[in-house]
Short mmCIF file of C-alpha atoms in Angstrom, two decimals:
data_model
loop_
_atom_site.label_atom_id
_atom_site.label_comp_id
_atom_site.label_asym_id
_atom_site.label_seq_id
_atom_site.Cartn_x
_atom_site.Cartn_y
_atom_site.Cartn_z
CA MET A 173 90.97 0.14 127.99
CA GLU A 174 89.73 -2.03 130.80
CA ARG A 175 91.22 -2.60 134.24
CA ILE A 176 92.92 -5.96 134.83
CA LYS A 177 91.37 -7.44 137.95
CA ASN A 178 94.22 -9.78 138.88
CA GLU A 179 97.26 -7.51 138.93
CA SER A 180 99.92 -10.21 139.09
CA MET A 181 102.62 -9.85 136.46
CA ASP A 182 101.96 -12.99 134.45
CA LYS A 183 104.62 -14.10 131.97
CA ASN A 184 101.83 -14.86 129.45
CA ASN A 185 100.94 -11.17 129.26
CA TYR A 186 102.74 -8.49 127.31
CA TYR A 187 102.94 -4.90 128.61
CA ILE A 188 103.24 -2.25 125.90
CA PRO A 189 105.67 0.62 126.55
CA HIS A 190 103.87 3.98 126.23
CA HIS A 191 104.22 7.65 126.94
CA SER A 192 102.27 10.86 126.49
CA VAL A 193 103.13 13.60 124.02
CA HIS A 194 101.86 17.15 124.43
CA LYS A 195 101.38 19.33 121.34
CA SER A 196 99.88 22.66 122.35
CA GLU A 197 99.16 23.56 118.72
CA LYS A 198 96.64 20.69 118.46
CA ALA A 199 93.20 22.07 119.23
CA SER A 200 91.28 18.80 119.51
CA THR A 201 93.78 16.52 121.27
CA PRO A 202 96.76 18.40 122.74
CA LEU A 203 97.75 15.45 124.96
CA ARG A 204 97.94 12.02 123.31
CA MET A 205 99.22 8.63 124.40
CA PHE A 206 101.68 6.87 122.13
CA PHE A 207 102.24 3.13 122.36
CA ASP A 208 105.40 1.42 121.14
CA ALA A 209 104.45 -2.20 120.49
CA SER A 210 107.44 -2.66 118.24
CA ALA A 211 109.86 -2.01 121.11
CA LYS A 212 112.09 -4.98 122.11
CA GLU A 213 103.37 -1.69 120.67
CA GLN A 214 88.13 5.30 116.69
CA VAL A 215 86.32 1.96 118.09
CA ILE A 216 87.97 -1.17 116.60
CA LEU A 217 87.65 -3.72 119.39
CA VAL A 218 90.13 -6.55 119.86
CA ASP A 219 88.70 -9.99 120.59
CA PRO A 220 88.59 -10.39 124.41
CA ASN A 221 90.68 -13.57 124.11
CA GLN A 222 93.53 -11.53 122.59
CA ARG A 223 93.52 -8.54 124.97
CA ASP A 224 96.06 -10.08 127.35
CA LEU A 225 98.61 -9.36 124.62
CA GLN A 226 97.90 -5.62 124.96
CA GLY A 227 98.64 -5.01 128.61
CA ILE A 228 99.97 -1.73 129.96
CA ILE A 229 101.31 -0.64 133.32
CA TYR A 230 100.05 2.77 134.41
CA LYS A 231 100.02 5.07 137.39
CA ILE A 232 98.23 8.39 137.64
CA ARG A 233 100.82 10.05 139.91
CA ALA A 234 104.22 9.18 141.33
CA ASP A 235 102.78 8.62 144.82
CA VAL A 236 100.15 6.01 143.86
CA PRO A 237 100.65 2.28 143.17
CA VAL A 238 101.14 0.97 139.65
CA LYS A 239 98.01 -0.58 138.14
CA THR A 240 97.78 -2.92 135.17
CA TYR A 241 95.33 -2.61 132.31
CA LYS A 242 94.70 -4.31 129.00
CA LEU A 243 93.73 -2.32 125.94
CA SER A 244 90.40 -3.22 124.37
CA THR A 245 90.91 -1.60 120.97
CA VAL A 246 93.37 -1.86 118.11
CA THR A 247 96.45 0.01 119.28
CA TYR A 248 98.38 2.22 116.88
CA GLY A 249 102.04 1.39 117.09
CA THR A 250 101.43 -2.33 116.67
CA VAL A 251 102.56 -3.87 113.38
CA SER A 252 99.04 -5.09 112.59
CA ALA A 253 97.22 -1.80 113.35
CA PRO A 254 97.37 -0.26 109.84
CA PHE A 255 96.08 -3.47 108.25
CA LEU A 256 93.33 -3.93 110.85
CA ALA A 257 92.16 -0.33 110.56
CA THR A 258 91.97 -0.37 106.77
CA ARG A 259 90.44 -3.85 106.74
CA ILE A 260 87.64 -2.78 109.10
CA LEU A 261 86.91 0.22 106.87
CA LYS A 262 86.81 -2.04 103.80
CA VAL A 263 84.36 -4.41 105.52
CA LEU A 264 82.16 -1.44 106.48
CA ALA A 265 82.27 -0.04 102.93
CA ASP A 266 81.38 -3.45 101.45
CA LYS A 267 78.47 -3.77 103.88
CA GLU A 268 77.09 -0.34 102.94
CA ILE A 269 77.78 -0.41 99.18
CA MET A 270 74.10 -0.76 98.28
CA ASN A 271 73.02 2.14 100.54
CA LEU A 272 75.94 4.54 99.99
CA PRO A 273 77.78 3.48 96.80
CA ASP A 274 79.75 6.71 96.24
CA SER A 275 81.10 6.90 99.77
CA SER A 276 81.80 3.14 99.79
CA ASP A 277 83.93 3.66 96.71
CA VAL A 278 85.86 6.49 98.43
CA ILE A 279 86.44 4.35 101.55
CA CYS A 280 87.74 1.46 99.42
CA ASN A 281 89.96 3.53 97.12
CA ASP A 282 90.80 6.92 98.62
CA ILE A 283 92.03 6.13 102.15
CA TYR A 284 95.62 5.99 103.31
CA MET A 285 95.95 5.04 106.98
CA ASP A 286 93.52 7.42 108.69
CA ASN A 287 93.34 10.01 105.90
CA VAL A 288 90.60 10.18 103.28
CA LEU A 289 92.09 11.93 100.25
CA SER A 290 89.34 12.41 97.72
CA ARG A 291 87.74 14.99 95.47
CA GLU A 292 84.65 15.94 93.54
CA PHE A 293 84.35 18.28 90.60
CA THR A 294 81.74 20.66 92.01
CA LEU A 295 81.20 22.22 95.43
CA GLU A 296 77.69 20.77 95.62
CA GLY A 297 78.97 17.30 94.73
CA THR A 298 81.70 17.61 97.35
CA LYS A 299 79.19 18.61 100.05
CA LYS A 300 77.00 15.61 99.22
CA LEU A 301 79.97 13.24 99.24
CA GLN A 302 81.20 14.71 102.53
CA THR A 303 77.80 14.05 104.14
CA LYS A 304 77.62 10.50 102.76
CA ILE A 305 81.16 9.63 103.90
CA SER A 306 80.33 10.87 107.40
CA GLN A 307 77.11 8.81 107.41
CA LEU A 308 78.89 5.65 106.30
CA LEU A 309 81.67 5.97 108.87
CA LEU A 310 79.21 6.75 111.68
CA ARG A 311 77.45 3.47 110.93
CA GLY A 312 80.71 1.78 111.96
CA GLY A 313 81.18 4.00 115.02
CA PHE A 314 83.82 6.23 113.41
CA GLU A 315 83.31 9.97 113.88
CA LEU A 316 85.35 12.24 111.66
CA HIS A 317 86.91 15.17 113.47
CA LYS A 318 89.15 16.88 110.93
CA TRP A 319 88.28 18.29 107.56
CA VAL A 320 90.77 19.95 105.26
CA SER A 321 89.83 21.52 101.98
CA ASN A 322 91.09 24.03 99.47
CA SER A 323 87.52 25.38 99.43
CA PRO A 324 86.59 27.77 102.25
CA GLU A 325 82.96 27.34 101.17
CA LEU A 326 83.05 23.66 102.07
CA LEU A 327 84.45 24.34 105.53
CA LYS A 328 82.07 27.24 106.21
CA ASP A 329 79.09 24.89 106.51
CA LEU A 330 80.84 22.69 109.05
CA SER A 331 80.38 25.22 111.85
CA ALA A 332 76.65 24.50 111.82
CA SER A 333 77.26 20.76 112.02
CA SER A 334 76.50 18.71 115.13
CA CYS A 335 80.09 17.42 115.02
CA VAL A 336 83.10 19.40 116.19
CA PHE A 337 85.75 19.68 113.50
CA ASP A 338 89.33 20.66 114.14
CA LYS A 339 90.37 23.25 111.57
CA GLU A 340 94.04 23.37 112.59
CA PHE A 341 95.19 22.58 109.04
CA GLN A 342 93.38 25.56 107.58
CA ASP A 343 95.79 28.18 108.90
CA ALA A 344 99.06 26.27 108.68
CA PRO A 345 100.29 23.26 106.72
CA GLY A 346 99.55 19.94 108.38
CA LYS A 347 100.75 16.47 107.50
CA THR A 348 99.24 13.74 105.39
CA LEU A 349 100.95 10.84 103.67
CA GLY A 350 104.06 11.85 105.62
CA MET A 351 104.24 15.12 103.69
CA LEU A 352 103.24 18.68 104.50
CA CYS A 353 99.77 19.43 103.19
CA ASP A 354 98.88 23.05 102.44
CA PRO A 355 95.19 23.27 101.54
CA LYS A 356 95.32 26.99 100.73
CA VAL A 357 97.46 26.33 97.67
CA ASP A 358 96.32 22.70 97.23
CA CYS A 359 99.85 21.25 97.41
CA LEU A 360 101.79 18.51 99.10
CA HIS A 361 105.38 19.42 100.06
CA LEU A 362 108.36 17.24 100.79
CA GLN A 363 110.23 18.44 103.83
CA GLY A 364 114.00 18.34 103.35
CA LYS A 365 116.48 17.56 106.09
CA ASP A 366 118.81 20.29 107.32
#
């Protein structure tokens, strides 16, 4: 985000309600901000001419004045965010299809929101695809930080990687596609209501 220099509350601006959520079980990001742009609200930049529509009011502590900011990137919680995120990935995949055809195909066909759900038939093929997907996404400024696999062998090599990967899903089911994902048994589970 970037600081708004003129802090007057202009009626042409929109200020997105937001709050923080703390999840101590999350190793990589225990404290996250959530924006609610639907309330009556990576590296995908918003055109500077449109940033006034993503204003927020924020104060660090109760005893300091409120400051206004405008968000510079696509903000999850907005209606357009899922489309914009997947569209940017599609553009990146199309741009790199000649250099990295296999990973371009995965990006175009095996992504749901911010989850890549793909497979290969051999461990060696999976390792190669994993490397190529990471390369393609890094060319767009996207750094992967979570890997989940039903193969401990695939995850073992990640510790030597220059990237830090959060392995929180490996010990307990996580969520993907709105369902519980248990990589140890390679299953998706629907969670019933009590």
